[in-house]
């Protein structure tokens, strides 16, 4: 890999900048000049510490590199890096790995994200509050203008990330991110992707390593001239999710070591109510929230499936089949997302134990149905469904207690032992 660094002849820096903003470009000769001039003016007016703008040209075939060189000659604190190969992730890894700044950021050349979010993006990192910061188009308070196709694709992608990799950040692919330089130097060698999945892979590694990811709601306007191939990008992203999930599952990524070296220390109870609630096990609030969300989805699926099956069969049979289908899916989701048990070890046993728990739920719901039919032989369908929902909610509470205390207790212990024998 040949990397050429060209600095402005007017560059009078004597010390390293605090912030290095990278603008990765490929064949962007039209947009590059307005972008860099606008960004440079904003940084000079609103950012209170030394900065650098690095234009990372990766294998442009038009006049992009020449435009970048003219900008470096015209403006102070503008550098140019030229890479002979394409790939946004490749460009960011090369520039960030060699930067002498304390905080590393990047943004897309189209400036779809309003620059007013730049200081809120980097300030938590400069202050030491956070390790990574991302602009989010899906966070509350964001204002986004884009077509329905891109909106649906973006939201579906983030739902997939949450369901497969248990990601908690809301927007993986907004081209507006920042990271502490020392953290970047530790994570970048582990990031394999050189294209659009680079962002997602870096964020998942950061999150699994116990780093704090700060999210900034942004104002974002879609670029109608975007040349991103949506189908090819989506396909590459799905392949990246599969590869990353497999690496996390088989332990080939040293996330336990990174968590021990980089992650934040556990919160300790302190005066004034700081720290975990007394008597509440660590992680229980998150588990309850995740379990509750899965429970809501499962209940809706159960009701819909029951109503559909009830059209052609009796109440008890419809109840049994609806419970069976949703219970298998519920156990798999809670195994991965709520209790953090990964891999195939113990999966059959967990499903078998889940079916035992299902039996308890079946007894509660079937008993509720039987009691209703004792009261009235032909109850209204809405009343029948309402009684089942109430019984199912009670069964859900019992299910959480049994899953946590019995089904996945050993699985969590074995998972911790696999990741970190000392901790286990």
Short mmCIF file of C-alpha atoms in Angstrom, two decimals:
data_model
loop_
_atom_site.label_atom_id
_atom_site.label_comp_id
_atom_site.label_asym_id
_atom_site.label_seq_id
_atom_site.Cartn_x
_atom_site.Cartn_y
_atom_site.Cartn_z
CA UNK A 1 0.00 0.00 0.00
CA UNK A 2 1.46 3.32 -1.11
CA UNK A 3 0.24 6.35 0.79
CA UNK A 4 1.25 9.83 -0.26
CA UNK A 5 0.85 12.74 2.15
CA UNK A 6 0.86 16.27 0.77
CA UNK A 7 0.66 19.23 3.16
CA UNK A 8 -0.20 22.81 2.44
CA UNK A 9 2.82 25.11 1.90
CA UNK A 10 1.01 27.65 4.05
CA UNK A 11 0.70 25.18 6.91
CA UNK A 12 2.34 26.86 9.91
CA UNK A 13 1.47 24.26 12.57
CA UNK A 14 4.16 23.61 15.13
CA UNK A 15 2.16 21.17 17.25
CA UNK A 16 -0.20 18.33 16.47
CA UNK A 17 -3.86 19.31 16.06
CA UNK A 18 -6.51 18.24 18.52
CA UNK A 19 -8.97 17.31 15.76
CA UNK A 20 -8.35 15.69 12.39
CA UNK A 21 -11.43 15.68 10.13
CA UNK A 22 -11.05 13.25 7.24
CA UNK A 23 -13.08 13.66 4.05
CA UNK A 24 -12.80 10.41 2.03
CA UNK A 25 -13.45 10.98 -1.68
CA UNK A 26 -13.58 9.06 -4.93
CA UNK A 27 -14.29 10.97 -8.14
CA UNK A 28 -15.70 14.02 -6.35
CA UNK A 29 -14.08 16.87 -8.29
CA UNK A 30 -17.35 18.86 -8.37
CA UNK A 31 -18.32 18.65 -4.68
CA UNK A 32 -14.88 18.63 -3.07
CA UNK A 33 -14.07 22.33 -3.33
CA UNK A 34 -17.35 23.66 -1.86
CA UNK A 35 -17.26 20.99 0.85
CA UNK A 36 -13.74 21.73 2.09
CA UNK A 37 -14.16 25.52 1.95
CA UNK A 38 -17.41 25.37 3.89
CA UNK A 39 -15.97 22.91 6.41
CA UNK A 40 -12.79 24.98 6.85
CA UNK A 41 -14.78 28.17 7.45
CA UNK A 42 -16.98 26.41 9.99
CA UNK A 43 -14.04 24.94 11.90
CA UNK A 44 -12.29 28.31 12.06
CA UNK A 45 -15.41 30.04 13.34
CA UNK A 46 -16.80 27.47 15.77
CA UNK A 47 -14.16 24.97 16.90
CA UNK A 48 -12.02 26.29 19.77
CA UNK A 49 -9.00 24.02 19.31
CA UNK A 50 -6.43 23.30 16.58
CA UNK A 51 -7.77 21.25 13.69
CA UNK A 52 -6.76 19.69 10.41
CA UNK A 53 -8.81 18.71 7.37
CA UNK A 54 -7.44 15.68 5.53
CA UNK A 55 -8.77 14.95 2.08
CA UNK A 56 -8.35 11.20 1.55
CA UNK A 57 -8.48 10.57 -2.19
CA UNK A 58 -8.86 6.87 -2.88
CA UNK A 59 -8.19 5.99 -6.49
CA UNK A 60 -10.06 8.85 -8.15
CA UNK A 61 -10.02 8.78 -11.92
CA UNK A 62 -11.20 12.36 -12.52
CA UNK A 63 -9.72 15.67 -11.34
CA UNK A 64 -10.39 15.10 -7.62
CA UNK A 65 -6.72 14.86 -6.65
CA UNK A 66 -5.85 18.06 -8.51
CA UNK A 67 -8.71 19.90 -6.77
CA UNK A 68 -7.50 18.60 -3.41
CA UNK A 69 -3.99 19.83 -4.07
CA UNK A 70 -5.25 23.29 -4.97
CA UNK A 71 -7.27 23.40 -1.76
CA UNK A 72 -4.19 22.41 0.27
CA UNK A 73 -2.23 25.23 -1.36
CA UNK A 74 -5.02 27.73 -0.76
CA UNK A 75 -6.10 26.91 2.79
CA UNK A 76 -4.09 26.42 5.96
CA UNK A 77 -4.51 23.20 7.89
CA UNK A 78 -5.58 21.19 4.84
CA UNK A 79 -3.67 18.02 3.93
CA UNK A 80 -4.09 15.59 1.06
CA UNK A 81 -3.60 11.84 1.18
CA UNK A 82 -3.72 9.80 -2.01
CA UNK A 83 -4.36 6.04 -2.02
CA UNK A 84 -4.20 3.97 -5.21
CA UNK A 85 -7.09 1.69 -4.15
CA UNK A 86 -10.79 2.35 -3.62
CA UNK A 87 -12.70 1.93 -0.38
CA UNK A 88 -13.95 4.38 2.23
CA UNK A 89 -12.95 2.05 5.05
CA UNK A 90 -9.49 1.61 3.55
CA UNK A 91 -9.00 5.38 3.33
CA UNK A 92 -10.14 5.98 6.91
CA UNK A 93 -7.97 3.20 8.33
CA UNK A 94 -4.87 4.49 6.54
CA UNK A 95 -5.33 8.13 7.53
CA UNK A 96 -6.52 7.52 11.08
CA UNK A 97 -3.70 5.06 11.76
CA UNK A 98 -1.09 7.68 10.87
CA UNK A 99 -2.73 10.82 12.27
CA UNK A 100 -1.07 12.66 15.15
CA UNK A 101 -4.35 14.25 16.31
CA UNK A 102 -6.04 13.33 19.58
CA UNK A 103 -9.53 13.10 18.09
CA UNK A 104 -10.22 11.59 14.67
CA UNK A 105 -13.41 12.31 12.74
CA UNK A 106 -14.79 11.91 9.27
CA UNK A 107 -17.71 13.17 7.23
CA UNK A 108 -19.04 12.54 3.75
CA UNK A 109 -18.11 15.01 1.05
CA UNK A 110 -21.75 15.80 0.24
CA UNK A 111 -22.16 17.39 3.71
CA UNK A 112 -25.62 15.86 4.02
CA UNK A 113 -25.21 16.27 7.80
CA UNK A 114 -25.59 19.81 9.11
CA UNK A 115 -22.21 21.01 10.43
CA UNK A 116 -23.91 22.39 13.55
CA UNK A 117 -23.64 18.83 14.92
CA UNK A 118 -19.84 18.73 14.58
CA UNK A 119 -18.92 20.33 17.90
CA UNK A 120 -21.49 18.25 19.84
CA UNK A 121 -19.98 15.23 18.09
CA UNK A 122 -16.37 15.78 19.13
CA UNK A 123 -16.83 17.61 22.46
CA UNK A 124 -17.67 14.45 24.50
CA UNK A 125 -14.50 12.82 23.18
CA UNK A 126 -12.30 15.83 23.87
CA UNK A 127 -13.70 16.03 27.40
CA UNK A 128 -13.11 12.32 28.03
CA UNK A 129 -16.80 11.55 28.52
CA UNK A 130 -17.03 9.21 25.51
CA UNK A 131 -14.74 7.08 23.38
CA UNK A 132 -16.66 7.09 20.10
CA UNK A 133 -19.32 9.47 18.80
CA UNK A 134 -21.73 9.04 15.91
CA UNK A 135 -24.26 11.20 14.18
CA UNK A 136 -27.66 9.52 14.17
CA UNK A 137 -30.48 10.09 11.73
CA UNK A 138 -32.70 7.75 13.75
CA UNK A 139 -32.26 9.27 17.22
CA UNK A 140 -35.01 11.32 18.81
CA UNK A 141 -34.55 14.95 17.83
CA UNK A 142 -33.03 14.21 14.42
CA UNK A 143 -34.53 15.89 11.37
CA UNK A 144 -34.13 13.95 8.15
CA UNK A 145 -35.14 14.62 4.58
CA UNK A 146 -34.83 11.58 2.32
CA UNK A 147 -36.91 9.31 0.14
CA UNK A 148 -38.97 6.42 1.52
CA UNK A 149 -36.74 3.80 -0.13
CA UNK A 150 -33.60 4.91 1.71
CA UNK A 151 -35.58 5.42 4.93
CA UNK A 152 -36.90 1.85 4.89
CA UNK A 153 -33.51 0.38 3.98
CA UNK A 154 -31.74 2.30 6.75
CA UNK A 155 -34.24 1.29 9.41
CA UNK A 156 -34.32 -2.34 8.30
CA UNK A 157 -30.52 -2.48 8.37
CA UNK A 158 -30.38 -1.22 11.94
CA UNK A 159 -33.10 -3.66 13.01
CA UNK A 160 -31.00 -6.48 11.51
CA UNK A 161 -27.96 -5.25 13.43
CA UNK A 162 -29.88 -5.26 16.69
CA UNK A 163 -31.30 -8.71 16.05
CA UNK A 164 -28.09 -10.39 14.88
CA UNK A 165 -25.22 -8.58 16.61
CA UNK A 166 -27.17 -7.13 19.57
CA UNK A 167 -26.04 -3.62 18.58
CA UNK A 168 -27.42 -0.87 20.79
CA UNK A 169 -26.43 2.17 18.70
CA UNK A 170 -29.20 3.53 16.51
CA UNK A 171 -27.51 4.45 13.21
CA UNK A 172 -24.48 2.58 11.94
CA UNK A 173 -23.99 4.21 8.56
CA UNK A 174 -24.45 7.93 8.95
CA UNK A 175 -21.27 9.44 7.45
CA UNK A 176 -20.50 11.55 10.51
CA UNK A 177 -18.36 9.95 13.23
CA UNK A 178 -15.48 10.61 15.64
CA UNK A 179 -13.21 8.46 17.80
CA UNK A 180 -10.36 8.85 20.29
CA UNK A 181 -7.07 8.32 18.50
CA UNK A 182 -5.71 5.84 21.05
CA UNK A 183 -8.89 3.78 20.81
CA UNK A 184 -8.74 3.86 17.01
CA UNK A 185 -5.17 2.54 17.02
CA UNK A 186 -6.29 -0.46 19.09
CA UNK A 187 -9.43 -1.27 17.10
CA UNK A 188 -8.43 -0.54 13.51
CA UNK A 189 -6.10 -3.56 13.09
CA UNK A 190 -9.11 -5.78 13.92
CA UNK A 191 -11.44 -4.20 11.36
CA UNK A 192 -11.35 -6.23 8.13
CA UNK A 193 -13.78 -4.37 5.89
CA UNK A 194 -12.43 -1.73 3.53
CA UNK A 195 -15.75 -0.45 2.21
CA UNK A 196 -19.07 0.72 3.61
CA UNK A 197 -19.34 -1.95 6.32
CA UNK A 198 -16.21 -0.49 7.96
CA UNK A 199 -18.34 1.81 10.16
CA UNK A 200 -20.54 -0.99 11.44
CA UNK A 201 -17.64 -3.29 12.18
CA UNK A 202 -15.77 -0.58 14.09
CA UNK A 203 -18.84 0.35 16.14
CA UNK A 204 -19.67 -3.26 17.05
CA UNK A 205 -16.08 -3.86 18.17
CA UNK A 206 -16.12 -0.66 20.22
CA UNK A 207 -19.39 -1.59 21.87
CA UNK A 208 -18.31 -5.16 22.62
CA UNK A 209 -15.08 -3.77 24.10
CA UNK A 210 -17.02 -1.80 26.69
CA UNK A 211 -16.44 1.62 25.14
CA UNK A 212 -18.95 4.41 25.42
CA UNK A 213 -20.60 5.44 22.15
CA UNK A 214 -22.15 8.90 22.19
CA UNK A 215 -25.00 9.58 19.76
CA UNK A 216 -25.77 13.02 18.37
CA UNK A 217 -29.13 13.70 16.69
CA UNK A 218 -28.45 15.36 13.36
CA UNK A 219 -30.20 17.34 10.69
CA UNK A 220 -29.64 15.37 7.50
CA UNK A 221 -30.69 15.99 3.91
CA UNK A 222 -30.28 13.20 1.36
CA UNK A 223 -27.93 13.88 -1.52
CA UNK A 224 -29.93 13.29 -4.72
CA UNK A 225 -26.66 12.82 -6.64
CA UNK A 226 -25.47 9.96 -4.42
CA UNK A 227 -23.78 7.24 -6.47
CA UNK A 228 -23.91 4.54 -3.83
CA UNK A 229 -25.02 1.21 -5.31
CA UNK A 230 -27.72 0.28 -2.78
CA UNK A 231 -28.05 -3.37 -3.81
CA UNK A 232 -24.30 -4.04 -3.86
CA UNK A 233 -23.83 -2.18 -0.56
CA UNK A 234 -26.67 -4.08 1.13
CA UNK A 235 -25.29 -7.40 -0.06
CA UNK A 236 -21.81 -6.55 1.21
CA UNK A 237 -23.28 -5.42 4.54
CA UNK A 238 -25.15 -8.69 5.03
CA UNK A 239 -21.98 -10.65 4.27
CA UNK A 240 -20.12 -8.44 6.76
CA UNK A 241 -22.73 -9.09 9.45
CA UNK A 242 -22.38 -12.85 8.90
CA UNK A 243 -18.57 -12.69 9.02
CA UNK A 244 -18.49 -10.48 12.11
CA UNK A 245 -21.13 -12.50 13.93
CA UNK A 246 -19.20 -15.71 13.27
CA UNK A 247 -15.94 -14.13 14.50
CA UNK A 248 -17.62 -12.93 17.69
CA UNK A 249 -19.25 -16.31 18.21
CA UNK A 250 -16.10 -18.40 17.80
CA UNK A 251 -13.97 -16.08 19.91
CA UNK A 252 -11.48 -15.12 17.18
CA UNK A 253 -11.87 -11.44 18.10
CA UNK A 254 -10.22 -10.58 21.46
CA UNK A 255 -13.13 -8.56 22.81
CA UNK A 256 -12.65 -9.79 26.39
CA UNK A 257 -9.04 -8.58 26.40
CA UNK A 258 -10.02 -5.28 24.80
CA UNK A 259 -12.78 -4.83 27.37
CA UNK A 260 -10.29 -5.42 30.17
CA UNK A 261 -7.78 -2.98 28.67
CA UNK A 262 -10.04 -0.29 27.20
CA UNK A 263 -13.50 -0.70 28.68
CA UNK A 264 -14.82 1.49 31.43
CA UNK A 265 -14.76 0.16 34.97
CA UNK A 266 -18.04 -1.15 36.40
CA UNK A 267 -20.17 1.49 38.10
CA UNK A 268 -19.73 1.41 41.85
CA UNK A 269 -22.54 2.41 44.22
CA UNK A 270 -21.89 5.82 45.67
CA UNK A 271 -23.53 8.56 47.73
CA UNK A 272 -26.60 10.31 46.41
CA UNK A 273 -27.92 7.26 44.60
CA UNK A 274 -25.05 6.91 42.13
CA UNK A 275 -24.41 3.45 40.80
CA UNK A 276 -26.67 0.41 40.57
CA UNK A 277 -29.84 0.24 42.62
CA UNK A 278 -29.29 -1.58 45.93
CA UNK A 279 -30.26 -5.22 45.64
CA UNK A 280 -30.63 -5.11 41.84
CA UNK A 281 -28.13 -7.39 40.03
CA UNK A 282 -25.93 -5.69 37.45
CA UNK A 283 -27.53 -5.81 34.03
CA UNK A 284 -31.04 -6.60 35.31
CA UNK A 285 -32.65 -3.34 34.09
CA UNK A 286 -31.29 -3.90 30.57
CA UNK A 287 -32.39 -7.53 30.64
CA UNK A 288 -35.89 -6.52 31.69
CA UNK A 289 -36.13 -3.93 28.92
CA UNK A 290 -34.90 -6.35 26.27
CA UNK A 291 -37.09 -9.16 27.56
CA UNK A 292 -40.06 -6.81 27.64
CA UNK A 293 -39.50 -5.71 24.05
CA UNK A 294 -39.21 -9.33 22.88
CA UNK A 295 -42.28 -10.16 24.96
CA UNK A 296 -44.35 -7.45 23.28
CA UNK A 297 -43.37 -8.69 19.83
CA UNK A 298 -44.03 -12.30 20.88
CA UNK A 299 -47.43 -11.42 22.31
CA UNK A 300 -48.47 -9.60 19.15
CA UNK A 301 -47.27 -12.52 17.05
CA UNK A 302 -49.10 -14.93 19.37
CA UNK A 303 -52.37 -13.00 19.14
CA UNK A 304 -52.16 -12.70 15.36
CA UNK A 305 -51.29 -16.36 14.91
CA UNK A 306 -54.02 -17.46 17.34
CA UNK A 307 -56.63 -15.37 15.54
CA UNK A 308 -55.53 -16.84 12.21
CA UNK A 309 -55.54 -20.45 13.44
CA UNK A 310 -58.87 -19.94 15.20
CA UNK A 311 -60.52 -19.53 11.81
CA UNK A 312 -60.05 -23.22 11.09
CA UNK A 313 -59.64 -24.97 14.44
CA UNK A 314 -60.76 -25.00 18.06
CA UNK A 315 -59.58 -22.61 20.76
CA UNK A 316 -57.30 -25.06 22.60
CA UNK A 317 -55.57 -26.32 19.45
CA UNK A 318 -55.09 -22.77 18.14
CA UNK A 319 -53.68 -21.74 21.52
CA UNK A 320 -51.24 -24.68 21.59
CA UNK A 321 -49.92 -24.10 18.07
CA UNK A 322 -49.61 -20.33 18.50
CA UNK A 323 -47.77 -20.78 21.80
CA UNK A 324 -45.43 -23.41 20.37
CA UNK A 325 -44.33 -21.32 17.38
CA UNK A 326 -43.86 -18.10 19.31
CA UNK A 327 -42.18 -19.83 22.25
CA UNK A 328 -39.42 -21.30 20.06
CA UNK A 329 -38.75 -17.88 18.50
CA UNK A 330 -38.97 -16.20 21.92
CA UNK A 331 -36.44 -18.58 23.48
CA UNK A 332 -33.98 -18.05 20.62
CA UNK A 333 -34.32 -14.25 20.82
CA UNK A 334 -33.94 -14.12 24.61
CA UNK A 335 -31.01 -16.52 24.52
CA UNK A 336 -29.08 -14.19 22.24
CA UNK A 337 -30.32 -10.70 23.05
CA UNK A 338 -31.49 -10.73 26.68
CA UNK A 339 -29.06 -13.13 28.33
CA UNK A 340 -26.12 -12.85 25.91
CA UNK A 341 -25.65 -16.57 25.24
CA UNK A 342 -23.97 -17.02 21.83
CA UNK A 343 -22.94 -19.99 19.73
CA UNK A 344 -24.49 -23.39 19.25
CA UNK A 345 -23.34 -24.96 22.53
CA UNK A 346 -26.37 -25.84 24.66
CA UNK A 347 -28.87 -24.55 22.10
CA UNK A 348 -30.88 -27.78 21.93
CA UNK A 349 -30.94 -28.05 25.73
CA UNK A 350 -32.06 -24.44 26.04
CA UNK A 351 -34.91 -25.02 23.59
CA UNK A 352 -35.93 -28.17 25.49
CA UNK A 353 -35.95 -26.26 28.77
CA UNK A 354 -37.82 -23.49 26.99
CA UNK A 355 -40.51 -26.02 26.07
CA UNK A 356 -40.84 -26.91 29.74
CA UNK A 357 -41.37 -23.24 30.46
CA UNK A 358 -43.85 -23.26 27.57
CA UNK A 359 -45.75 -26.01 29.37
CA UNK A 360 -46.20 -23.70 32.33
CA UNK A 361 -47.38 -20.94 30.03
CA UNK A 362 -49.72 -23.38 28.30
CA UNK A 363 -51.17 -24.43 31.65
CA UNK A 364 -51.82 -20.80 32.58
CA UNK A 365 -53.40 -19.84 29.26
CA UNK A 366 -55.34 -23.08 28.83
CA UNK A 367 -56.57 -22.79 32.41
CA UNK A 368 -57.70 -19.25 31.73
CA UNK A 369 -59.55 -20.41 28.62
CA UNK A 370 -61.19 -23.28 30.49
CA UNK A 371 -62.28 -20.95 33.30
CA UNK A 372 -63.77 -18.52 30.76
CA UNK A 373 -65.72 -21.29 29.05
CA UNK A 374 -67.07 -22.41 32.43
CA UNK A 375 -68.45 -18.92 32.94
CA UNK A 376 -69.95 -18.69 29.44
CA UNK A 377 -70.13 -21.40 26.83
CA UNK A 378 -69.88 -18.98 23.89
CA UNK A 379 -67.76 -15.99 24.91
CA UNK A 380 -67.25 -13.13 22.47
CA UNK A 381 -64.05 -13.46 20.44
CA UNK A 382 -62.72 -10.14 21.82
CA UNK A 383 -63.28 -11.32 25.41
CA UNK A 384 -61.59 -14.63 24.64
CA UNK A 385 -58.55 -12.88 23.19
CA UNK A 386 -58.44 -10.41 26.10
CA UNK A 387 -58.39 -13.22 28.67
CA UNK A 388 -55.62 -14.95 26.73
CA UNK A 389 -53.54 -11.77 26.59
CA UNK A 390 -53.84 -11.29 30.36
CA UNK A 391 -52.91 -14.93 30.99
CA UNK A 392 -50.05 -14.65 28.53
CA UNK A 393 -48.66 -11.60 30.34
CA UNK A 394 -48.64 -13.55 33.60
CA UNK A 395 -46.97 -16.45 31.81
CA UNK A 396 -44.37 -13.99 30.45
CA UNK A 397 -43.42 -12.87 33.96
CA UNK A 398 -43.01 -16.48 35.06
CA UNK A 399 -41.05 -17.14 31.88
CA UNK A 400 -38.51 -14.39 32.62
CA UNK A 401 -37.86 -15.70 36.13
CA UNK A 402 -37.36 -19.26 34.88
CA UNK A 403 -35.20 -18.27 31.90
CA UNK A 404 -32.91 -16.17 34.07
CA UNK A 405 -32.68 -18.49 37.07
CA UNK A 406 -32.73 -21.85 35.32
CA UNK A 407 -32.51 -22.04 31.52
CA UNK A 408 -29.68 -19.59 30.75
CA UNK A 409 -27.86 -19.46 34.07
CA UNK A 410 -25.28 -22.08 33.06
CA UNK A 411 -25.09 -20.75 29.52
CA UNK A 412 -24.08 -17.29 30.73
CA UNK A 413 -21.46 -18.78 33.02
CA UNK A 414 -20.00 -20.90 30.22
CA UNK A 415 -20.01 -17.94 27.83
CA UNK A 416 -18.09 -15.81 30.34
CA UNK A 417 -15.63 -18.62 30.87
CA UNK A 418 -15.03 -18.92 27.13
CA UNK A 419 -14.44 -15.20 26.77
CA UNK A 420 -12.50 -14.56 29.92
CA UNK A 421 -11.45 -17.53 32.07
CA UNK A 422 -10.09 -15.24 34.78
CA UNK A 423 -13.34 -13.33 35.13
CA UNK A 424 -15.40 -16.54 35.11
#
